[in-house]
Amino acid sequence: MGTEMKGPKDRERIESVLKILKKQAPVTVKQEKFCNDACVERFLRAKGNNVKKAAKQLRTALSWRESIGTDHLIADEFSEELGSGLAYLAGHDDEARPVMVFRIRQDYPKTHTQKSFVRLLVFTLEVAISSMSRFVDQFVILFDARFFKSASAFLNLFVGTLKIISEYYPGRLHKAFVIDPPSLFSYLWKGVRPFVDLSAVAAAVASLDFDDSLEDATFAAYPTRTASLRFDPAVAATTTTKVGGSMSSRFSFTVSHFDSLKPWYLSTTTTTAPRAVAPTASPSLIGASPLNARSFSFASPAARSMPRAGIAYAPACRSIPSTPCSFPLPKQPRQQQQQPPRTPRPSFLQSPATLFSFRKEGQVVPNRGERERESFLPYLRFYRRPYDEMVYRAKMRPPLGGLISIISPHLNNQQQQRCNAINIRHQRMQPLNY
């Protein structure tokens, strides 16, 4: 990103592209200004430093820009789109890259031609490029697809946009995110992805995945409700002391000191008056751990007689079963010594990629979806930020801003006062006709 020191070979390639370009057809002043060193270098990188292919693509881009009328695009042509916020520049990220948001609706292609959408796209891209600093040459695009119900219609719009950027703005796109696409878009995108040049920098995410992980501005406006959702151990301790034991017709339980490790005991009780709760004296629970007293009491006779690791049973539990049993109890299996895991032998059926994996033990590699969500996280604020037409028009540099100028009310009042003062002076200077 940004301008870098060019070597003699890079400079020679750039000069070769410009020579071929001028031999094919004369270059105007605006075209020569467009074909600077950074622009030619981007076309060379897109074609693998092939001078002839880069010159051919650059000549095609210049012809296309002339047919679209890029130099004559102004904001007055897109007053309807700017008023509804269909496409605008939302701001700049931490790396000073411009971030554009497209909220195209599904009925827009029905009421507008393909050329009008292309002109709107080019106008938005030119506004973003004009706002770049000297050391930035890439931008980010956010496509809000929640207004589309047809996955195929949005796929055609999205793929057409990526094709225009790859052919006429090579090396400009840093990342493109599709937010809340239709349900079938993911399946269609998997089939089309291998044939799209910029598919590596495109990702589909869902905005609902970030509602629980991030603090929204809505919660900040209600500090009392936000505080009520937080856990306070002091409040929890006072609550547990006030609750006490729970009484019912057959069982009762008590919780002490808000400790989940301490058990609660079952006992028969009445609802007339509370009394001290004591552990049951059932012979089936003799020697059982208090942590699993409830689950152990409902187990089968064979399961109750089986010893568990870490629990020492009294000898009485073997001689006095809680339920008569007609079949002999199973014998206790001997504990086998744990053997160390064997090293897997190499197999020819394994993938060759496993031989070159340098992953550490216990390291979890995130999948594609997790990586896409993490990459979208810095741009979530631009997606949730409300659209302001005045702020967007203020970012337009002439001649893109057009003839319409937004003036604040106090400046308008000052201008009106000056006009009134001038009219009064003219009236005083006029001679009186009798």
CSV table of C-alpha atoms in Angstrom, one decimal:
chain,number,residue,atom,x,y,z
A,1,MET,CA,0.0,0.0,0.0
A,2,GLY,CA,1.3,3.4,-0.9
A,3,THR,CA,4.1,4.6,-3.0
A,4,GLU,CA,7.3,2.6,-2.9
A,5,MET,CA,10.8,3.1,-4.2
A,6,LYS,CA,11.0,1.7,-7.7
A,7,GLY,CA,14.0,-0.2,-9.1
A,8,PRO,CA,15.5,0.3,-12.5
A,9,LYS,CA,13.6,-2.7,-13.9
A,10,ASP,CA,10.3,-1.4,-12.6
A,11,ARG,CA,11.0,2.0,-14.1
A,12,GLU,CA,11.9,0.4,-17.4
A,13,ARG,CA,8.6,-1.6,-17.5
A,14,ILE,CA,6.6,1.6,-16.8
A,15,GLU,CA,8.3,3.5,-19.6
A,16,SER,CA,7.7,0.6,-22.0
A,17,VAL,CA,4.0,0.5,-21.2
A,18,LEU,CA,3.7,4.2,-21.8
A,19,LYS,CA,5.6,4.0,-25.1
A,20,ILE,CA,3.3,1.2,-26.4
A,21,LEU,CA,0.3,3.1,-25.3
A,22,LYS,CA,1.3,6.3,-27.2
A,23,LYS,CA,2.1,4.3,-30.3
A,24,GLN,CA,-1.4,2.8,-30.5
A,25,ALA,CA,-3.3,6.1,-30.3
A,26,PRO,CA,-2.6,9.7,-29.1
A,27,VAL,CA,-3.2,10.3,-25.4
A,28,THR,CA,-5.1,13.3,-24.2
A,29,VAL,CA,-4.0,15.5,-21.3
A,30,LYS,CA,-6.6,13.9,-18.9
A,31,GLN,CA,-5.6,10.4,-20.0
A,32,GLU,CA,-1.9,11.2,-19.5
A,33,LYS,CA,-2.7,12.5,-16.0
A,34,PHE,CA,-4.6,9.3,-15.3
A,35,CYS,CA,-1.7,7.1,-16.5
A,36,ASN,CA,0.8,8.0,-13.8
A,37,ASP,CA,3.5,5.7,-12.5
A,38,ALA,CA,1.3,4.2,-9.7
A,39,CYS,CA,-1.5,3.5,-12.2
A,40,VAL,CA,0.8,1.7,-14.7
A,41,GLU,CA,2.4,-0.2,-11.9
A,42,ARG,CA,-1.0,-1.6,-10.7
A,43,PHE,CA,-1.8,-2.7,-14.2
A,44,LEU,CA,1.6,-4.4,-14.5
A,45,ARG,CA,1.0,-6.3,-11.2
A,46,ALA,CA,-2.4,-7.4,-12.4
A,47,LYS,CA,-0.8,-8.9,-15.5
A,48,GLY,CA,2.2,-10.4,-13.9
A,49,ASN,CA,4.7,-7.7,-15.1
A,50,ASN,CA,3.8,-8.5,-18.7
A,51,VAL,CA,4.3,-5.2,-20.6
A,52,LYS,CA,2.2,-6.0,-23.6
A,53,LYS,CA,-0.8,-7.3,-21.6
A,54,ALA,CA,-0.6,-4.4,-19.2
A,55,ALA,CA,-0.6,-1.9,-22.1
A,56,LYS,CA,-3.5,-3.6,-23.8
A,57,GLN,CA,-5.6,-3.6,-20.6
A,58,LEU,CA,-4.7,0.0,-19.9
A,59,ARG,CA,-5.8,1.0,-23.4
A,60,THR,CA,-9.1,-0.8,-22.9
A,61,ALA,CA,-9.6,0.9,-19.6
A,62,LEU,CA,-9.0,4.3,-21.2
A,63,SER,CA,-11.5,3.6,-23.9
A,64,TRP,CA,-14.1,2.4,-21.4
A,65,ARG,CA,-13.7,5.5,-19.2
A,66,GLU,CA,-14.2,7.7,-22.3
A,67,SER,CA,-17.4,5.8,-23.2
A,68,ILE,CA,-18.7,6.1,-19.6
A,69,GLY,CA,-17.8,9.8,-19.4
A,70,THR,CA,-15.9,9.5,-16.2
A,71,ASP,CA,-14.6,13.1,-16.4
A,72,HIS,CA,-18.1,14.5,-16.7
A,73,LEU,CA,-19.7,12.7,-13.7
A,74,ILE,CA,-21.2,15.1,-11.1
A,75,ALA,CA,-23.5,14.6,-8.1
A,76,ASP,CA,-26.4,16.4,-9.8
A,77,GLU,CA,-27.0,13.4,-11.9
A,78,PHE,CA,-27.5,11.1,-8.9
A,79,SER,CA,-29.7,13.3,-6.6
A,80,GLU,CA,-32.2,10.5,-6.1
A,81,GLU,CA,-29.6,8.0,-5.2
A,82,LEU,CA,-27.7,10.4,-2.9
A,83,GLY,CA,-31.0,11.3,-1.1
A,84,SER,CA,-31.8,7.7,-0.3
A,85,GLY,CA,-28.3,6.6,0.4
A,86,LEU,CA,-28.0,3.8,-2.2
A,87,ALA,CA,-24.2,4.2,-2.6
A,88,TYR,CA,-22.0,6.5,-0.5
A,89,LEU,CA,-18.6,6.9,1.1
A,90,ALA,CA,-19.0,6.0,4.8
A,91,GLY,CA,-15.5,7.0,6.0
A,92,HIS,CA,-11.9,5.7,6.3
A,93,ASP,CA,-10.6,2.8,8.2
A,94,ASP,CA,-7.6,2.6,10.5
A,95,GLU,CA,-5.2,2.3,7.5
A,96,ALA,CA,-6.8,5.4,5.9
A,97,ARG,CA,-8.6,3.3,3.2
A,98,PRO,CA,-11.9,4.6,2.1
A,99,VAL,CA,-14.9,2.5,3.0
A,100,MET,CA,-18.0,2.5,0.6
A,101,VAL,CA,-21.4,1.2,1.4
A,102,PHE,CA,-23.8,0.0,-1.3
A,103,ARG,CA,-27.5,-0.5,-0.3
A,104,ILE,CA,-28.9,-1.3,-3.7
A,105,ARG,CA,-32.5,-2.5,-3.6
A,106,GLN,CA,-33.9,-5.4,-5.7
A,107,ASP,CA,-36.2,-3.2,-7.7
A,108,TYR,CA,-33.4,-0.8,-8.7
A,109,PRO,CA,-32.3,-2.8,-11.8
A,110,LYS,CA,-36.0,-2.9,-12.9
A,111,THR,CA,-36.5,0.9,-12.8
A,112,HIS,CA,-33.0,1.8,-14.1
A,113,THR,CA,-30.8,0.7,-16.9
A,114,GLN,CA,-27.5,-1.2,-16.6
A,115,LYS,CA,-25.6,1.9,-17.7
A,116,SER,CA,-27.1,4.1,-15.0
A,117,PHE,CA,-26.0,1.6,-12.3
A,118,VAL,CA,-22.5,1.5,-13.8
A,119,ARG,CA,-22.3,5.3,-13.8
A,120,LEU,CA,-23.4,5.3,-10.2
A,121,LEU,CA,-20.8,2.7,-9.3
A,122,VAL,CA,-18.0,4.6,-11.1
A,123,PHE,CA,-19.1,7.9,-9.5
A,124,THR,CA,-18.9,6.4,-6.0
A,125,LEU,CA,-15.5,4.8,-6.8
A,126,GLU,CA,-14.1,8.1,-8.1
A,127,VAL,CA,-15.3,9.9,-5.0
A,128,ALA,CA,-13.5,7.3,-2.9
A,129,ILE,CA,-10.3,7.5,-4.9
A,130,SER,CA,-10.3,11.3,-4.8
A,131,SER,CA,-10.4,11.1,-1.0
A,132,MET,CA,-7.4,8.9,-0.8
A,133,SER,CA,-4.2,10.2,0.7
A,134,ARG,CA,-0.8,10.0,-1.1
A,135,PHE,CA,0.2,6.7,0.5
A,136,VAL,CA,-3.1,4.8,0.0
A,137,ASP,CA,-4.2,3.1,-3.2
A,138,GLN,CA,-6.9,0.6,-2.1
A,139,PHE,CA,-10.5,0.8,-0.9
A,140,VAL,CA,-13.1,-1.4,0.9
A,141,ILE,CA,-16.7,-2.1,-0.3
A,142,LEU,CA,-19.6,-3.2,1.9
A,143,PHE,CA,-22.6,-4.6,0.1
A,144,ASP,CA,-25.8,-4.6,2.1
A,145,ALA,CA,-27.8,-7.5,0.6
A,146,ARG,CA,-30.7,-7.5,3.0
A,147,PHE,CA,-33.0,-5.8,0.5
A,148,PHE,CA,-32.6,-8.7,-2.0
A,149,LYS,CA,-34.9,-11.7,-1.8
A,150,SER,CA,-33.5,-13.3,-5.0
A,151,ALA,CA,-30.0,-14.8,-4.6
A,152,SER,CA,-29.4,-15.0,-8.4
A,153,ALA,CA,-30.3,-11.3,-8.9
A,154,PHE,CA,-27.9,-10.2,-6.2
A,155,LEU,CA,-25.2,-12.6,-7.5
A,156,ASN,CA,-25.4,-11.0,-11.0
A,157,LEU,CA,-25.1,-7.5,-9.5
A,158,PHE,CA,-22.2,-8.5,-7.2
A,159,VAL,CA,-20.2,-10.4,-9.8
A,160,GLY,CA,-20.7,-7.6,-12.4
A,161,THR,CA,-19.3,-5.1,-9.9
A,162,LEU,CA,-16.3,-7.3,-9.2
A,163,LYS,CA,-15.7,-7.7,-12.9
A,164,ILE,CA,-15.7,-3.9,-13.5
A,165,ILE,CA,-13.3,-3.3,-10.6
A,166,SER,CA,-10.9,-6.1,-11.7
A,167,GLU,CA,-10.7,-5.0,-15.3
A,168,TYR,CA,-10.8,-1.2,-15.0
A,169,TYR,CA,-9.5,-0.7,-11.4
A,170,PRO,CA,-6.9,-3.4,-10.9
A,171,GLY,CA,-5.2,-3.5,-7.6
A,172,ARG,CA,-7.7,-1.1,-6.0
A,173,LEU,CA,-10.0,-3.5,-4.0
A,174,HIS,CA,-8.7,-4.4,-0.6
A,175,LYS,CA,-11.8,-6.3,0.7
A,176,ALA,CA,-15.4,-6.7,-0.4
A,177,PHE,CA,-18.0,-7.9,2.2
A,178,VAL,CA,-21.5,-9.1,1.4
A,179,ILE,CA,-23.7,-8.5,4.5
A,180,ASP,CA,-26.9,-10.5,5.1
A,181,PRO,CA,-27.2,-12.1,1.7
A,182,PRO,CA,-30.2,-14.3,0.7
A,183,SER,CA,-30.2,-17.9,1.9
A,184,LEU,CA,-29.2,-19.5,-1.4
A,185,PHE,CA,-26.4,-17.0,-2.1
A,186,SER,CA,-23.8,-19.1,-0.3
A,187,TYR,CA,-24.5,-22.1,-2.5
A,188,LEU,CA,-24.4,-20.1,-5.7
A,189,TRP,CA,-21.3,-18.2,-4.7
A,190,LYS,CA,-19.4,-21.5,-4.1
A,191,GLY,CA,-20.1,-22.5,-7.7
A,192,VAL,CA,-19.1,-19.1,-9.2
A,193,ARG,CA,-16.2,-18.3,-6.9
A,194,PRO,CA,-13.5,-20.2,-8.9
A,195,PHE,CA,-14.3,-18.1,-12.0
A,196,VAL,CA,-14.2,-14.7,-10.4
A,197,ASP,CA,-10.9,-12.9,-10.3
A,198,LEU,CA,-11.4,-11.0,-7.0
A,199,SER,CA,-13.0,-13.9,-5.2
A,200,ALA,CA,-10.1,-14.1,-2.8
A,201,VAL,CA,-10.9,-10.7,-1.3
A,202,ALA,CA,-14.7,-11.2,-1.2
A,203,ALA,CA,-16.5,-12.6,1.9
A,204,ALA,CA,-20.1,-13.1,3.0
A,205,VAL,CA,-21.0,-12.3,6.7
A,206,ALA,CA,-24.1,-12.0,8.8
A,207,SER,CA,-24.7,-8.9,10.9
A,208,LEU,CA,-26.5,-10.9,13.5
A,209,ASP,CA,-23.3,-12.7,14.5
A,210,PHE,CA,-21.9,-9.5,16.0
A,211,ASP,CA,-24.8,-8.4,18.1
A,212,ASP,CA,-23.8,-10.4,21.2
A,213,SER,CA,-20.0,-10.0,20.8
A,214,LEU,CA,-19.9,-6.2,20.5
A,215,GLU,CA,-21.4,-3.4,22.6
A,216,ASP,CA,-23.9,-1.6,20.5
A,217,ALA,CA,-24.6,2.1,20.8
A,218,THR,CA,-28.1,1.2,21.9
A,219,PHE,CA,-26.9,-0.2,25.2
A,220,ALA,CA,-24.8,2.9,25.9
A,221,ALA,CA,-28.0,5.0,25.9
A,222,TYR,CA,-29.5,2.9,28.7
A,223,PRO,CA,-26.8,2.6,31.4
A,224,THR,CA,-29.3,1.4,34.1
A,225,ARG,CA,-30.4,-1.5,31.9
A,226,THR,CA,-26.9,-2.4,31.0
A,227,ALA,CA,-25.9,-2.4,34.6
A,228,SER,CA,-28.9,-4.6,35.5
A,229,LEU,CA,-27.7,-7.3,33.0
A,230,ARG,CA,-24.3,-7.6,34.7
A,231,PHE,CA,-23.6,-10.2,37.4
A,232,ASP,CA,-23.0,-8.8,40.9
A,233,PRO,CA,-21.7,-11.4,43.5
A,234,ALA,CA,-22.8,-9.2,46.4
A,235,VAL,CA,-26.4,-9.1,45.2
A,236,ALA,CA,-26.3,-12.8,44.4
A,237,ALA,CA,-25.1,-13.6,48.0
A,238,THR,CA,-27.9,-11.5,49.6
A,239,THR,CA,-30.4,-13.1,47.3
A,240,THR,CA,-29.4,-16.6,48.3
A,241,THR,CA,-29.5,-15.8,52.0
A,242,LYS,CA,-33.0,-14.5,51.7
A,243,VAL,CA,-34.4,-17.4,49.7
A,244,GLY,CA,-33.5,-20.2,52.0
A,245,GLY,CA,-35.0,-23.7,51.5
A,246,SER,CA,-37.7,-24.6,49.1
A,247,MET,CA,-40.6,-26.6,50.5
A,248,SER,CA,-43.0,-28.9,48.6
A,249,SER,CA,-45.3,-31.7,49.5
A,250,ARG,CA,-42.6,-34.4,49.2
A,251,PHE,CA,-39.2,-32.9,48.8
A,252,SER,CA,-37.2,-30.0,50.1
A,253,PHE,CA,-33.8,-28.6,49.3
A,254,THR,CA,-31.5,-25.9,50.6
A,255,VAL,CA,-28.7,-24.0,49.0
A,256,SER,CA,-25.9,-22.6,51.2
A,257,HIS,CA,-23.4,-19.8,50.5
A,258,PHE,CA,-24.1,-19.7,46.8
A,259,ASP,CA,-21.7,-22.6,46.2
A,260,SER,CA,-22.6,-24.9,43.4
A,261,LEU,CA,-20.3,-27.6,44.7
A,262,LYS,CA,-22.2,-28.1,47.9
A,263,PRO,CA,-25.1,-30.6,47.4
A,264,TRP,CA,-28.7,-30.3,48.4
A,265,TYR,CA,-30.3,-33.3,50.1
A,266,LEU,CA,-33.7,-35.0,49.5
A,267,SER,CA,-36.0,-35.7,52.4
A,268,THR,CA,-39.7,-36.1,53.0
A,269,THR,CA,-41.3,-33.1,54.6
A,270,THR,CA,-44.5,-31.3,55.2
A,271,THR,CA,-45.5,-27.8,54.3
A,272,THR,CA,-46.9,-27.0,57.7
A,273,ALA,CA,-43.7,-25.8,59.3
A,274,PRO,CA,-40.1,-25.7,58.2
A,275,ARG,CA,-37.7,-28.0,59.9
A,276,ALA,CA,-34.0,-28.9,59.7
A,277,VAL,CA,-33.2,-30.8,56.6
A,278,ALA,CA,-31.0,-33.9,57.1
A,279,PRO,CA,-29.6,-36.4,54.7
A,280,THR,CA,-31.7,-39.4,54.0
A,281,ALA,CA,-30.8,-42.6,55.7
A,282,SER,CA,-31.6,-44.9,52.8
A,283,PRO,CA,-29.4,-48.0,52.8
A,284,SER,CA,-29.0,-47.6,49.0
A,285,LEU,CA,-27.1,-44.4,49.5
A,286,ILE,CA,-24.6,-45.6,52.0
A,287,GLY,CA,-21.1,-44.8,50.9
A,288,ALA,CA,-22.3,-42.8,47.9
A,289,SER,CA,-20.8,-39.4,47.2
A,290,PRO,CA,-23.2,-36.5,48.0
A,291,LEU,CA,-22.6,-35.0,44.6
A,292,ASN,CA,-24.4,-37.8,42.9
A,293,ALA,CA,-26.8,-38.9,45.7
A,294,ARG,CA,-29.9,-37.9,43.7
A,295,SER,CA,-28.9,-39.6,40.4
A,296,PHE,CA,-27.4,-42.6,42.3
A,297,SER,CA,-30.7,-43.3,44.1
A,298,PHE,CA,-32.6,-43.7,40.8
A,299,ALA,CA,-30.0,-46.0,39.2
A,300,SER,CA,-30.4,-49.8,38.7
A,301,PRO,CA,-29.1,-52.2,41.4
A,302,ALA,CA,-26.2,-53.2,39.2
A,303,ALA,CA,-25.2,-49.6,38.6
A,304,ARG,CA,-25.4,-48.9,42.3
A,305,SER,CA,-23.1,-51.8,43.1
A,306,MET,CA,-20.5,-50.8,40.6
A,307,PRO,CA,-17.6,-48.8,42.1
A,308,ARG,CA,-16.6,-45.6,40.5
A,309,ALA,CA,-13.3,-43.9,40.3
A,310,GLY,CA,-12.5,-41.7,43.2
A,311,ILE,CA,-15.4,-43.0,45.4
A,312,ALA,CA,-14.7,-45.4,48.3
A,313,TYR,CA,-17.7,-47.6,49.2
A,314,ALA,CA,-18.3,-49.0,52.6
A,315,PRO,CA,-18.4,-52.8,52.8
A,316,ALA,CA,-22.0,-52.6,54.0
A,317,CYS,CA,-23.2,-51.6,50.5
A,318,ARG,CA,-22.1,-55.0,49.1
A,319,SER,CA,-23.7,-57.2,51.7
A,320,ILE,CA,-27.0,-55.2,52.1
A,321,PRO,CA,-28.5,-54.4,48.7
A,322,SER,CA,-31.2,-51.8,48.6
A,323,THR,CA,-33.4,-53.9,46.3
A,324,PRO,CA,-33.6,-57.7,46.1
A,325,CYS,CA,-31.7,-59.0,43.2
A,326,SER,CA,-32.3,-62.3,41.6
A,327,PHE,CA,-29.1,-62.4,39.5
A,328,PRO,CA,-25.5,-62.3,40.8
A,329,LEU,CA,-23.8,-59.0,40.9
A,330,PRO,CA,-21.0,-58.6,38.4
A,331,LYS,CA,-17.5,-58.9,39.5
A,332,GLN,CA,-15.3,-55.8,39.7
A,333,PRO,CA,-13.0,-55.6,36.7
A,334,ARG,CA,-9.3,-55.3,37.4
A,335,GLN,CA,-7.8,-51.9,36.7
A,336,GLN,CA,-5.5,-52.1,33.7
A,337,GLN,CA,-2.5,-50.0,33.5
A,338,GLN,CA,-2.9,-47.1,31.1
A,339,GLN,CA,-0.5,-47.6,28.2
A,340,PRO,CA,1.0,-44.5,26.4
A,341,PRO,CA,-0.6,-43.7,23.1
A,342,ARG,CA,1.1,-45.3,20.1
A,343,THR,CA,2.6,-43.3,17.4
A,344,PRO,CA,0.6,-43.7,14.2
A,345,ARG,CA,2.4,-45.4,11.4
A,346,PRO,CA,2.7,-43.5,8.1
A,347,SER,CA,0.2,-44.5,5.6
A,348,PHE,CA,0.1,-44.1,1.8
A,349,LEU,CA,-3.6,-43.2,2.0
A,350,GLN,CA,-2.9,-40.0,3.9
A,351,SER,CA,-2.8,-36.6,2.1
A,352,PRO,CA,0.7,-35.4,1.1
A,353,ALA,CA,-0.2,-32.0,2.7
A,354,THR,CA,0.1,-33.6,6.2
A,355,LEU,CA,3.9,-34.1,5.6
A,356,PHE,CA,4.3,-30.3,5.3
A,357,SER,CA,2.1,-29.2,8.1
A,358,PHE,CA,3.9,-27.1,10.7
A,359,ARG,CA,1.0,-26.8,13.1
A,360,LYS,CA,1.8,-26.9,16.8
A,361,GLU,CA,0.2,-29.4,19.1
A,362,GLY,CA,-3.1,-28.1,20.5
A,363,GLN,CA,-3.3,-25.2,18.0
A,364,VAL,CA,-6.7,-24.5,16.6
A,365,VAL,CA,-6.9,-23.2,13.1
A,366,PRO,CA,-10.0,-21.1,12.4
A,367,ASN,CA,-12.1,-22.0,9.5
A,368,ARG,CA,-13.1,-19.7,6.6
A,369,GLY,CA,-16.2,-18.3,8.3
A,370,GLU,CA,-14.4,-17.3,11.5
A,371,ARG,CA,-11.6,-15.6,9.5
A,372,GLU,CA,-14.2,-13.7,7.4
A,373,ARG,CA,-16.0,-12.5,10.6
A,374,GLU,CA,-12.8,-11.4,12.2
A,375,SER,CA,-11.8,-9.5,9.1
A,376,PHE,CA,-15.2,-7.8,9.0
A,377,LEU,CA,-15.0,-6.7,12.6
A,378,PRO,CA,-13.1,-3.4,12.0
A,379,TYR,CA,-15.7,-2.3,9.4
A,380,LEU,CA,-18.8,-3.1,11.4
A,381,ARG,CA,-19.0,0.5,12.6
A,382,PHE,CA,-19.2,1.8,9.1
A,383,TYR,CA,-22.1,-0.5,8.3
A,384,ARG,CA,-24.1,0.5,11.4
A,385,ARG,CA,-23.3,4.2,11.1
A,386,PRO,CA,-26.4,6.1,9.9
A,387,TYR,CA,-26.2,7.8,6.5
A,388,ASP,CA,-25.9,11.6,6.3
A,389,GLU,CA,-26.1,13.2,2.9
A,390,MET,CA,-24.5,16.5,4.0
A,391,VAL,CA,-21.5,14.6,5.3
A,392,TYR,CA,-21.2,12.6,2.1
A,393,ARG,CA,-21.4,15.7,-0.1
A,394,ALA,CA,-18.8,17.4,2.0
A,395,LYS,CA,-16.3,14.7,1.1
A,396,MET,CA,-16.7,15.2,-2.7
A,397,ARG,CA,-14.0,17.2,-4.4
A,398,PRO,CA,-14.8,19.3,-7.5
A,399,PRO,CA,-16.0,18.7,-10.1
A,400,LEU,CA,-17.7,15.6,-8.5
A,401,GLY,CA,-19.7,17.7,-6.1
A,402,GLY,CA,-21.7,19.4,-8.9
A,403,LEU,CA,-23.4,22.7,-8.8
A,404,ILE,CA,-25.5,22.0,-5.7
A,405,SER,CA,-23.9,23.4,-2.6
A,406,ILE,CA,-25.3,22.8,0.9
A,407,ILE,CA,-25.2,25.9,3.0
A,408,SER,CA,-26.0,26.0,6.7
A,409,PRO,CA,-29.0,28.1,7.8
A,410,HIS,CA,-26.9,30.7,9.6
A,411,LEU,CA,-24.8,31.3,6.5
A,412,ASN,CA,-28.0,31.6,4.5
A,413,ASN,CA,-29.4,34.2,6.9
A,414,GLN,CA,-26.1,36.2,6.7
A,415,GLN,CA,-26.3,36.2,2.9
A,416,GLN,CA,-29.9,37.4,3.0
A,417,GLN,CA,-29.0,40.2,5.4
A,418,ARG,CA,-26.2,41.4,3.0
A,419,CYS,CA,-28.7,41.4,0.1
A,420,ASN,CA,-31.1,43.5,2.1
A,421,ALA,CA,-28.4,46.0,3.0
A,422,ILE,CA,-27.4,46.4,-0.6
A,423,ASN,CA,-30.9,47.0,-1.7
A,424,ILE,CA,-31.3,49.7,1.0
A,425,ARG,CA,-28.2,51.5,-0.2
A,426,HIS,CA,-29.4,51.5,-3.8
A,427,GLN,CA,-32.7,53.0,-2.7
A,428,ARG,CA,-31.0,55.8,-0.9
A,429,MET,CA,-28.7,56.6,-3.8
A,430,GLN,CA,-31.6,56.9,-6.3
A,431,PRO,CA,-32.7,60.6,-6.9
A,432,LEU,CA,-36.2,61.6,-6.0
A,433,ASN,CA,-38.5,62.4,-9.0
A,434,TYR,CA,-41.1,65.1,-8.3
